[in-house]
mmCIF file of C-alpha atoms and ligand atoms in Angstrom:
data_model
loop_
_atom_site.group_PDB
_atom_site.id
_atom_site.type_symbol
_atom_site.label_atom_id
_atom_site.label_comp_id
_atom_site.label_asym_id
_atom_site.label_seq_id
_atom_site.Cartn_x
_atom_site.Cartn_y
_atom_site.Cartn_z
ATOM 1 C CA UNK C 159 52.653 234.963 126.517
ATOM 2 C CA UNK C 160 55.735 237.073 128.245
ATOM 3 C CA UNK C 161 57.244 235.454 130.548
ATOM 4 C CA UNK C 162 57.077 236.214 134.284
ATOM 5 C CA UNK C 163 59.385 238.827 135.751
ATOM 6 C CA UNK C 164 62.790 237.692 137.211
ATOM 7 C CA UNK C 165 60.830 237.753 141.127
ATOM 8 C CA UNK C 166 57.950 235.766 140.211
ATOM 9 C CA UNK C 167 60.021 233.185 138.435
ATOM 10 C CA UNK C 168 59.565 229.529 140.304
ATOM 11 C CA UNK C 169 62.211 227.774 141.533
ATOM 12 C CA UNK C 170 63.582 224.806 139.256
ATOM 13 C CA UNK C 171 66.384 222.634 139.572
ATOM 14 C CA UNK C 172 68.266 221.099 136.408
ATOM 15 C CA UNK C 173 69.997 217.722 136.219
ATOM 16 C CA UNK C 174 72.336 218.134 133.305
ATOM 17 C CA UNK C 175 73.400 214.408 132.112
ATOM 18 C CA UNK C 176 76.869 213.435 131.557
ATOM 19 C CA UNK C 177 78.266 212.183 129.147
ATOM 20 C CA UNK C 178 75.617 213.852 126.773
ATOM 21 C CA UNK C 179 75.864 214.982 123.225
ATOM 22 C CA UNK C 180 78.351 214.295 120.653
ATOM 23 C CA UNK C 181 79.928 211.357 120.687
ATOM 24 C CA UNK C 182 83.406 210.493 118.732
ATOM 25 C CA UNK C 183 81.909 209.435 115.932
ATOM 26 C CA UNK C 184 79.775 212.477 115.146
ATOM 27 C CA UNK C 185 82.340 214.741 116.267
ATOM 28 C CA UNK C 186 84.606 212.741 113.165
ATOM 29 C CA UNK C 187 82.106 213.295 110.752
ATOM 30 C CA UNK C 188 81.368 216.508 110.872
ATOM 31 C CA UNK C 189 85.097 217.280 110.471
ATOM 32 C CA UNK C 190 85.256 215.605 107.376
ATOM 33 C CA UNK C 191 82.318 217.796 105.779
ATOM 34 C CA UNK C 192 83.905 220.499 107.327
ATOM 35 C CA UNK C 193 87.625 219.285 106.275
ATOM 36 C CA UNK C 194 86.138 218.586 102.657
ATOM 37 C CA UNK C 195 84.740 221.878 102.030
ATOM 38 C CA UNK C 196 88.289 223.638 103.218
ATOM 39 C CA UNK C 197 90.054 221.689 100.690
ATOM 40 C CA UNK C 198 87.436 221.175 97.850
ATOM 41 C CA UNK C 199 85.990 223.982 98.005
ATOM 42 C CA UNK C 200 81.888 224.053 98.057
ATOM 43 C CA UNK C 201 79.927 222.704 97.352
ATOM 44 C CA UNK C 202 80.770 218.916 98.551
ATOM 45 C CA UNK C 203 77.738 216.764 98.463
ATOM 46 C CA UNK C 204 76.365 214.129 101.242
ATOM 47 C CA UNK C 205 74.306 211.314 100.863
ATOM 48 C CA UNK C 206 71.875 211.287 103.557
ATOM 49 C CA UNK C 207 71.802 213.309 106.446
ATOM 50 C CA UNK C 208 75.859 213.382 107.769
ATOM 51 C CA UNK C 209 74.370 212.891 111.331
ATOM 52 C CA UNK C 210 70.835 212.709 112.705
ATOM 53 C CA UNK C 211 70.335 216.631 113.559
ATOM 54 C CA UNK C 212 68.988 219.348 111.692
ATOM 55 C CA UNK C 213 70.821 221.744 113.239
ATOM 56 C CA UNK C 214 74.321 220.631 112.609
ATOM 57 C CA UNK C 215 72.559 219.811 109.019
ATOM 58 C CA UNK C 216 72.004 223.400 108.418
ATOM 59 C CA UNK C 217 74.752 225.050 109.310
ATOM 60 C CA UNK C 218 76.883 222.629 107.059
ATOM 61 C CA UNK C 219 74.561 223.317 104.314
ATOM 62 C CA UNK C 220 75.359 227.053 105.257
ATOM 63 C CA UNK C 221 79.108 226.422 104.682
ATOM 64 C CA UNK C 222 78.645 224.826 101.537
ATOM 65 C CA UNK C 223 77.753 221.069 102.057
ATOM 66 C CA UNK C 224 74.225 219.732 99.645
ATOM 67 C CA UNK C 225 72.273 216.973 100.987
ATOM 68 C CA UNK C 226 71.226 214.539 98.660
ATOM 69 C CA UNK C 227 69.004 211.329 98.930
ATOM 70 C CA UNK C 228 70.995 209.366 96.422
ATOM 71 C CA UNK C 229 74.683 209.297 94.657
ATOM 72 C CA UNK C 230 72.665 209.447 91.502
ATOM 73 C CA UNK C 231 72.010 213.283 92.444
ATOM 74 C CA UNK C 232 75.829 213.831 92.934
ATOM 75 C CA UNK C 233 77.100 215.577 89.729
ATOM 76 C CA UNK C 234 80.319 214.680 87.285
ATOM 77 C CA UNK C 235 83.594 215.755 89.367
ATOM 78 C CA UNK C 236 82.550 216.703 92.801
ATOM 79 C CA UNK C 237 83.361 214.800 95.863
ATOM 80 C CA UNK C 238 80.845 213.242 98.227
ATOM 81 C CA UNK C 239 81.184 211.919 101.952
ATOM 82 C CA UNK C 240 78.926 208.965 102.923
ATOM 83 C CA UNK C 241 77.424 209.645 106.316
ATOM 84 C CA UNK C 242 78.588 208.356 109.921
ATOM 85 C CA UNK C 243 75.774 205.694 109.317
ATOM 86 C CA UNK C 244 77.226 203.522 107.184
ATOM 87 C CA UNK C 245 75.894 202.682 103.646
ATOM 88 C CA UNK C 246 75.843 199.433 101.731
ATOM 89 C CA UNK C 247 78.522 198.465 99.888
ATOM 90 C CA UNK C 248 76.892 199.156 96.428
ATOM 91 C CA UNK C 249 77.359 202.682 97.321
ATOM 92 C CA UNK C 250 81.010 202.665 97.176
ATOM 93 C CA UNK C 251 81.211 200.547 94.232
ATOM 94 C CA UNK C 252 78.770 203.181 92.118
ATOM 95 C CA UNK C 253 81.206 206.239 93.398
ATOM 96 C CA UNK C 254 83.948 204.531 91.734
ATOM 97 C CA UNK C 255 82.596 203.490 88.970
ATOM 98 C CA UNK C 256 81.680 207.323 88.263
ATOM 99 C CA UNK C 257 84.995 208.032 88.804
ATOM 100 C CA UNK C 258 83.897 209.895 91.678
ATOM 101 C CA UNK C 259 86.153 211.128 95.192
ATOM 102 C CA UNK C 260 83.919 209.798 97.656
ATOM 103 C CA UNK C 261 85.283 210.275 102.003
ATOM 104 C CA UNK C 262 83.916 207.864 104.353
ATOM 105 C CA UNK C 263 82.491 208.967 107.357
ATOM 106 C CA UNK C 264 81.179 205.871 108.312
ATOM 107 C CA UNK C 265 81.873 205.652 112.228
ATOM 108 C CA UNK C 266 84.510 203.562 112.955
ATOM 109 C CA UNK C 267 82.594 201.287 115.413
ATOM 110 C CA UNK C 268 79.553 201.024 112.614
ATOM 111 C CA UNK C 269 82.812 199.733 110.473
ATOM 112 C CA UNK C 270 83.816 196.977 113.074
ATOM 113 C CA UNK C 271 80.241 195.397 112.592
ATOM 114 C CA UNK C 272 80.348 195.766 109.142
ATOM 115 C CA UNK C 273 83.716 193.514 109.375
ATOM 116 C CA UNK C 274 82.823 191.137 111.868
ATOM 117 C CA UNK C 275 79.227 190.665 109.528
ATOM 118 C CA UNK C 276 81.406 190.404 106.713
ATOM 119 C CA UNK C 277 83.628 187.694 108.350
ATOM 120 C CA UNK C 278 80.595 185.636 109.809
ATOM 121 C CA UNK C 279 79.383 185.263 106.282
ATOM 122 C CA UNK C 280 82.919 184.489 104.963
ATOM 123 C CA UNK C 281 82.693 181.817 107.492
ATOM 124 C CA UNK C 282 79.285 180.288 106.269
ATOM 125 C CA UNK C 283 77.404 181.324 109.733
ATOM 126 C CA UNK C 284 73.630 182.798 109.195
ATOM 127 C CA UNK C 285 73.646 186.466 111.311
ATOM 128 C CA UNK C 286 70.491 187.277 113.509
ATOM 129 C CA UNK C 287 70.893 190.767 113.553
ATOM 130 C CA UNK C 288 69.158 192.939 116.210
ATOM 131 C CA UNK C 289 68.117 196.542 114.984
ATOM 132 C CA UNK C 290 65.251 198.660 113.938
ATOM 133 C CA UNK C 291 64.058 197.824 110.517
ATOM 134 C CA UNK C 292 64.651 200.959 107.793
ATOM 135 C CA UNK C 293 67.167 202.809 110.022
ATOM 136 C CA UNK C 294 70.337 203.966 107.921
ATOM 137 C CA UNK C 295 72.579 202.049 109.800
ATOM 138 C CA UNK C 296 70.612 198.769 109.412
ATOM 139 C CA UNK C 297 70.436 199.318 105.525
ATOM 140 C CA UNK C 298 74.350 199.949 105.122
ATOM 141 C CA UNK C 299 74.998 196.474 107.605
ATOM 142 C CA UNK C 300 72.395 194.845 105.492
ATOM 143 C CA UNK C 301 74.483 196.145 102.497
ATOM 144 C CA UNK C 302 77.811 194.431 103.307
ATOM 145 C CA UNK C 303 76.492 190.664 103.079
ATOM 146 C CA UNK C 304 74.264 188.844 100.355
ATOM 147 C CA UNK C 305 70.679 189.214 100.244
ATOM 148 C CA UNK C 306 68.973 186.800 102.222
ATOM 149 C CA UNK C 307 72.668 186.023 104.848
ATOM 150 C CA UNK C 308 71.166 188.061 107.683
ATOM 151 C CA UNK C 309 67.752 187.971 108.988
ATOM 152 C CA UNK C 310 66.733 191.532 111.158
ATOM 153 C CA UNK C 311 65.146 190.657 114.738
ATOM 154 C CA UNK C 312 63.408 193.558 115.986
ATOM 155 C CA UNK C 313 62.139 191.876 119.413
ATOM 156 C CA UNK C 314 62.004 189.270 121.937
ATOM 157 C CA UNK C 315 58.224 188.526 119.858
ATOM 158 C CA UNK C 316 60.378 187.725 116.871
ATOM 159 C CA UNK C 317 62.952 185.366 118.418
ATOM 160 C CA UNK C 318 59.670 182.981 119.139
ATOM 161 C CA UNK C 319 58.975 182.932 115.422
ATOM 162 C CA UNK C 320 61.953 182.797 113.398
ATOM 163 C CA UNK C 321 62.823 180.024 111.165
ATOM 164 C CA UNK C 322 66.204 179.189 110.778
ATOM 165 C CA UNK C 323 68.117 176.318 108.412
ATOM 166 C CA UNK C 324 70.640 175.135 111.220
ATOM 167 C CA UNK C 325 70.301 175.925 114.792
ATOM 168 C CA UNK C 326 73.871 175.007 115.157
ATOM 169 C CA UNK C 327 75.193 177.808 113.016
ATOM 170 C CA UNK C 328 73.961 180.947 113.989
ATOM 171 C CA UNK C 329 76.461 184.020 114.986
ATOM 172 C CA UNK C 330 73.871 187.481 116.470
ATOM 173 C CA UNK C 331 75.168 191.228 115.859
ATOM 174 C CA UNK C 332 73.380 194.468 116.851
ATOM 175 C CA UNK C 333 72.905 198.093 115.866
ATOM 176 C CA UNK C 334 75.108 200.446 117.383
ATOM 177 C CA UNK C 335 72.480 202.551 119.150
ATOM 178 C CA UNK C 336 69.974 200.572 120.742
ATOM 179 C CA UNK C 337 68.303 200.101 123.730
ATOM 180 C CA UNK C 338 70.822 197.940 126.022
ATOM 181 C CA UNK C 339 68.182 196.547 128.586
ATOM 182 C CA UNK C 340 65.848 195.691 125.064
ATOM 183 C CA UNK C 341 69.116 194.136 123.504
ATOM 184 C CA UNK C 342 70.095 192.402 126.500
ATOM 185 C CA UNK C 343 66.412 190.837 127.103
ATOM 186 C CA UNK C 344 66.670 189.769 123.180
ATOM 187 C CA UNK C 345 69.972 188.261 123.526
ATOM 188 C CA UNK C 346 68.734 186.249 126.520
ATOM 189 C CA UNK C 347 65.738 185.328 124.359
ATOM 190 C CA UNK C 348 68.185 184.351 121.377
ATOM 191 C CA UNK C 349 70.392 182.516 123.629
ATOM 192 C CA UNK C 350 67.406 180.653 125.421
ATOM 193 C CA UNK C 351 66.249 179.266 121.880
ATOM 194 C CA UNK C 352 69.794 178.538 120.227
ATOM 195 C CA UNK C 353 72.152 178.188 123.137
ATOM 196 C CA UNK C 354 75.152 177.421 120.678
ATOM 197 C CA UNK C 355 74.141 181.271 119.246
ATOM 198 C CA UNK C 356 77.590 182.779 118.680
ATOM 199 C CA UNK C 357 77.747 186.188 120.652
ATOM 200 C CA UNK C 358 79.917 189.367 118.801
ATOM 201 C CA UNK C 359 83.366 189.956 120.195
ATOM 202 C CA UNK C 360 82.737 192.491 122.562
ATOM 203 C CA UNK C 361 79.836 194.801 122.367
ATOM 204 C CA UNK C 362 78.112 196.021 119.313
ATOM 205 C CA UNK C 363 76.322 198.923 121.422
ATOM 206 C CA UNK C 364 78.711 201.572 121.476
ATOM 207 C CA UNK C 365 80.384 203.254 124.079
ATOM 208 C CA UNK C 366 78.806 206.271 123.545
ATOM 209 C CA UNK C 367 75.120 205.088 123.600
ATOM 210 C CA UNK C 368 75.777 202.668 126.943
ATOM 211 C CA UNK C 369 76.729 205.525 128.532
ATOM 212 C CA UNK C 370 74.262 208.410 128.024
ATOM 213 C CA UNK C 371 71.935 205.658 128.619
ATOM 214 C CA UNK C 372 73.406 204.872 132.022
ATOM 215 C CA UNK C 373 73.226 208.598 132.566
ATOM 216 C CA UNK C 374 69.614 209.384 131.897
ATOM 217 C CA UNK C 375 69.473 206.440 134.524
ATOM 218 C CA UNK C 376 70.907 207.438 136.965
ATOM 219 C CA UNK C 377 69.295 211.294 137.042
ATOM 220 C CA UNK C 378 65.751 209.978 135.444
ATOM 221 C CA UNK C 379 64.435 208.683 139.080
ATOM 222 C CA UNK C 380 65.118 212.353 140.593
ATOM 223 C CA UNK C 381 62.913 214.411 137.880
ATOM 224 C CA UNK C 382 59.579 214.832 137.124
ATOM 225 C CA UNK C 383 60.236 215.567 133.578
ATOM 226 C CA UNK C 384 62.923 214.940 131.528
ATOM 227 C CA UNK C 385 63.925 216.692 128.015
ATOM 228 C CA UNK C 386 66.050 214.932 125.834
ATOM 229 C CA UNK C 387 67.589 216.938 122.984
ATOM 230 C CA UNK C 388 67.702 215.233 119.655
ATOM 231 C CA UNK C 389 66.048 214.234 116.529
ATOM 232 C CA UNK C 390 62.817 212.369 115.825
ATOM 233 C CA UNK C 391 64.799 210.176 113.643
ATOM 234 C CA UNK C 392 68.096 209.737 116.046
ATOM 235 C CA UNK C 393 67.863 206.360 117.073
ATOM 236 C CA UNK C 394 69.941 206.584 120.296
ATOM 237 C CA UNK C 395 68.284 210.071 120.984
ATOM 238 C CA UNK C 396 64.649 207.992 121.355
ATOM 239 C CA UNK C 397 66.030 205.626 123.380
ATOM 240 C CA UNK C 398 67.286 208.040 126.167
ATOM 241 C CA UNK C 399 64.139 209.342 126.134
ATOM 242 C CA UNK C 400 62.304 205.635 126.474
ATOM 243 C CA UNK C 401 64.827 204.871 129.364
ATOM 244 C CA UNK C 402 63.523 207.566 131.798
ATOM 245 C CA UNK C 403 60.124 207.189 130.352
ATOM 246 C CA UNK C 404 60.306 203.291 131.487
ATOM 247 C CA UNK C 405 61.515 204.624 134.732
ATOM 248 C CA UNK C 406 58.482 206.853 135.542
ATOM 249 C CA UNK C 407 60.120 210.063 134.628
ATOM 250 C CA UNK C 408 57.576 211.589 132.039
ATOM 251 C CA UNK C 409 59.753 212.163 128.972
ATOM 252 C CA UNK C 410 59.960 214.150 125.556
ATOM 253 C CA UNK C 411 62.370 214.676 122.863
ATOM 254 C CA UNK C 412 62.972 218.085 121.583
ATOM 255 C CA UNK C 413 65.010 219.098 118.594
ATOM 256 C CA UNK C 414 65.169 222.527 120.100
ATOM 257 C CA UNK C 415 64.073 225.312 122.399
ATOM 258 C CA UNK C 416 61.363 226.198 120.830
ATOM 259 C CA UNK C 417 59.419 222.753 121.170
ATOM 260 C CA UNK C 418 59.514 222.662 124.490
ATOM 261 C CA UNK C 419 55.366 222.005 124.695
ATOM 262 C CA UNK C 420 55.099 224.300 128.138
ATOM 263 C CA UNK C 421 51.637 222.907 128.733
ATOM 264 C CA UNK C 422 53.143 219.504 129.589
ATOM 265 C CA UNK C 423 56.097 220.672 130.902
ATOM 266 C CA UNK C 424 54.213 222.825 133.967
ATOM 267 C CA UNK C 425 56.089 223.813 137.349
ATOM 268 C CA UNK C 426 58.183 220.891 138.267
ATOM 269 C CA UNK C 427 60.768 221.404 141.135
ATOM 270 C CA UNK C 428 63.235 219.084 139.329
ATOM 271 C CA UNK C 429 64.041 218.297 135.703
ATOM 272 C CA UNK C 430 66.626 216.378 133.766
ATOM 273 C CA UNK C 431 67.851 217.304 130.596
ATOM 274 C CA UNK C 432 70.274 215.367 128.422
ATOM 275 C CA UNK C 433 71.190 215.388 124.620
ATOM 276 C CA UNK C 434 71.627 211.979 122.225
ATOM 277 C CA UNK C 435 74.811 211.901 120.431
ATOM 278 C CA UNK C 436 74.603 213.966 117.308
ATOM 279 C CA UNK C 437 73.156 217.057 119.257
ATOM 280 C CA UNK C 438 75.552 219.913 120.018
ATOM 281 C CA UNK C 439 76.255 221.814 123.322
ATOM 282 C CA UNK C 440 75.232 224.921 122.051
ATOM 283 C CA UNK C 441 71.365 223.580 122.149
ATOM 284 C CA UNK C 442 71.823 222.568 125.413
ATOM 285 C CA UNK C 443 72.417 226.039 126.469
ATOM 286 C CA UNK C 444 69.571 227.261 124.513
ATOM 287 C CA UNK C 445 66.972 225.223 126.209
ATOM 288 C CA UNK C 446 68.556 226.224 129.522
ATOM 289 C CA UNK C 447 68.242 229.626 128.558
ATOM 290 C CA UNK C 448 64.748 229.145 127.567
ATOM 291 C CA UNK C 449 64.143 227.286 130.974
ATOM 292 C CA UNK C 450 65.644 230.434 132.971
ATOM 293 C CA UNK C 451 63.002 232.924 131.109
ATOM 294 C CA UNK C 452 60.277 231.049 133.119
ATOM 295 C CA UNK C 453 62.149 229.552 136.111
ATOM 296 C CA UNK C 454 64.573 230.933 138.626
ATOM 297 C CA UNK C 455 67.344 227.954 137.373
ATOM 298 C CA UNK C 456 69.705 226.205 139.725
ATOM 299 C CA UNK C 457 72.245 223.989 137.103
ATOM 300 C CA UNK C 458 73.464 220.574 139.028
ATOM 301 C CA UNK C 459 75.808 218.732 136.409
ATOM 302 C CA UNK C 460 76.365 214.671 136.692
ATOM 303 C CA UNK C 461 79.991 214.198 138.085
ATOM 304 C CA UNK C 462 81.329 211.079 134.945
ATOM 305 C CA UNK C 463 84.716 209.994 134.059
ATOM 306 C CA UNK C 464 85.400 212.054 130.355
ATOM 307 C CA UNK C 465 85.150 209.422 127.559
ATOM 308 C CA UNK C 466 88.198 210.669 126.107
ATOM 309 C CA UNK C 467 86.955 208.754 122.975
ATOM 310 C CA UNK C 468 88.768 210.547 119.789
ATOM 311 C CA UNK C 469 88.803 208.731 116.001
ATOM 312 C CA UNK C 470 91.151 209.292 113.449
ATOM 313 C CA UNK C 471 90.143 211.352 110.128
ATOM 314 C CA UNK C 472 90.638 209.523 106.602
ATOM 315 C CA UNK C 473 94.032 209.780 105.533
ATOM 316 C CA UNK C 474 92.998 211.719 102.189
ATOM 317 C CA UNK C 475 91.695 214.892 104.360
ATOM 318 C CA UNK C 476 95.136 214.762 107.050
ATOM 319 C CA UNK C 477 97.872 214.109 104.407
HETATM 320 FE FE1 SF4 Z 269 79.624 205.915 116.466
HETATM 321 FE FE2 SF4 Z 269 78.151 205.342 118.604
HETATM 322 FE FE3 SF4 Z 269 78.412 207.835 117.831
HETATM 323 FE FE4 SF4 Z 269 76.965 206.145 116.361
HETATM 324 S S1 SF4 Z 269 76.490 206.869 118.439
HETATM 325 S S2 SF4 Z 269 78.439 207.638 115.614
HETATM 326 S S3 SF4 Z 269 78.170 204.259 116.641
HETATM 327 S S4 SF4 Z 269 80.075 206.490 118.573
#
């Protein structure tokens, strides 16, 4: 179907989230592809997805980056960057004992809870760790500390029926990108059962997730839809999209432009729109675009406080 001419196009007013969209630690890791590829030439391999978006993907496979499920795919004598997830330790170890140049592009705050799980376990403390079983970033934390040192708790449900050796000697940690109402609900759950739980230093949530969260928030009660740009498989992407959906705003998450389902979407007056944090600008833009081709668009961007968030590069790529 064309879409209506410019005249006959309703009215429809856009709440653009802020912060939205790449975060530091996506931002870092797609450097070091990019950095890799300058100095290595292509192609440079990547185990995994570098980030959770198939665009960015793409056009790194277009500059000369191959994706690969496992380090076992990597050939003799080519480097290969681990992704901003995290991966277990073993990973490492098998790069090296190939002899092969492997750059880290672990996020730096995935690292700190890798540390403070290592440390815990150092210690002798059992971790309660809250995260969604079978995402990457759970498998690489998972990875850092013997089998069987770290149970995963998914839910408030499974704080009621956990069995634990000492009630005295539990420490919790979380995944980076959750939900921080579900965390914080868990937590209290956690703390309820085993007051003596020992808490992370500081937050494990990071920056970047509490605040598009607080974001969709604060916009979600003022839409009738919102659109949330990201990928099915982008952990803090579904939970901006569950936060306005939890506050009445109906809610879908679109990888791009072209899923916008228009049937659902019909002719609200006001809309929000944000973008989790490995989703670029650019597809912002192009699902405003595709929103002006049917609407007569008025933009309103959140006022925030820039983030100002920036993490260094691995000394091998900067010299
Ligand atoms: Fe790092 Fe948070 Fe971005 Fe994940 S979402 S890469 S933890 S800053």
């Amino acid at each position: 179907m064309s879409p209506p001419p410019s005249d006959a196009r309703p009215p429809l007013t856009v709440l653009i989230a802020a912060p939205r969209g790449f975060c530091a630690g996506v931002d870092r890791a797609i450097k070091i592809v990019e950095l890799a590829i300058e100095q290595n030439g292509a192609p440079v391999y990547v185990r995994h997805e570098i980030v959770h978006n198939k665009f960015v993907v793409d056009r790194l496979a277009g500059m000369g980056a191959v994706f690969v499920d496992e380090l076992d795919d990597v050939p003799d004598g080519r480097p290969v960057v681990f992704s901003a997830h995290g991966v277990p330790k073993s990973v490492p170890a098998a790069a090296e004992q190939r002899g092969l140049a492997y750059l880290d592009a672990t996020c730096p705050l995935v690292s700190k809870v890798h540390r403070q799980a290592q440390r815990l376990i150092e210690t002798g403390r059992q971790i309660l760790f809250i995260g969604h079983a079978g995402h990457p970033e759970v498998i690489g934390t998972f990875g850092q500390v013997p089998v069987g040192s770290m149970t995963l708790i998914q839910s408030v449900e499974d704080v009621a029926e956990l069995t634990v050796a000492d009630d005295e000697n539990l420490s919790f940690l979380t995944q980076t990108t959750l939900s921080v109402d579900d965390t914080a609900a868990i937590v209290a759950a956690l703390m309820a059962r085993f007051p003596t739980i020992k808490a992370p230093r500081g937050e494990d949530i990071c920056y970047a997730t509490s605040n598009r969260q607080a974001a969709v928030k604060e916009i979600a009660p003022r839409c009738e839809r919102m659109l949330v740009i990201g990928a099915p498989n982008s952990s803090n992407s579904l939970r901006l999209a569950e936060v306005a959906q939890r506050l009445g705003t109906p809610s879908r998450l679109v990888q791009r432009a072209s899923e916008i389902d228009w049937d659902w979407f019909g002719t609200p007056a006001t809309i929000g729109l944000t973008a989790g944090a490995s989703a670029p600008e650019l597809l912002v833009r192009e699902v405003i675009a595709a929103l002006a081709e049917r609407f007569t668009v008025t933009e309103h961007e959140l006022a925030h406080v820039p983030e100002g968030q920036v993490f260094k590069l691995p000394r091998e790529l900067v010299g």
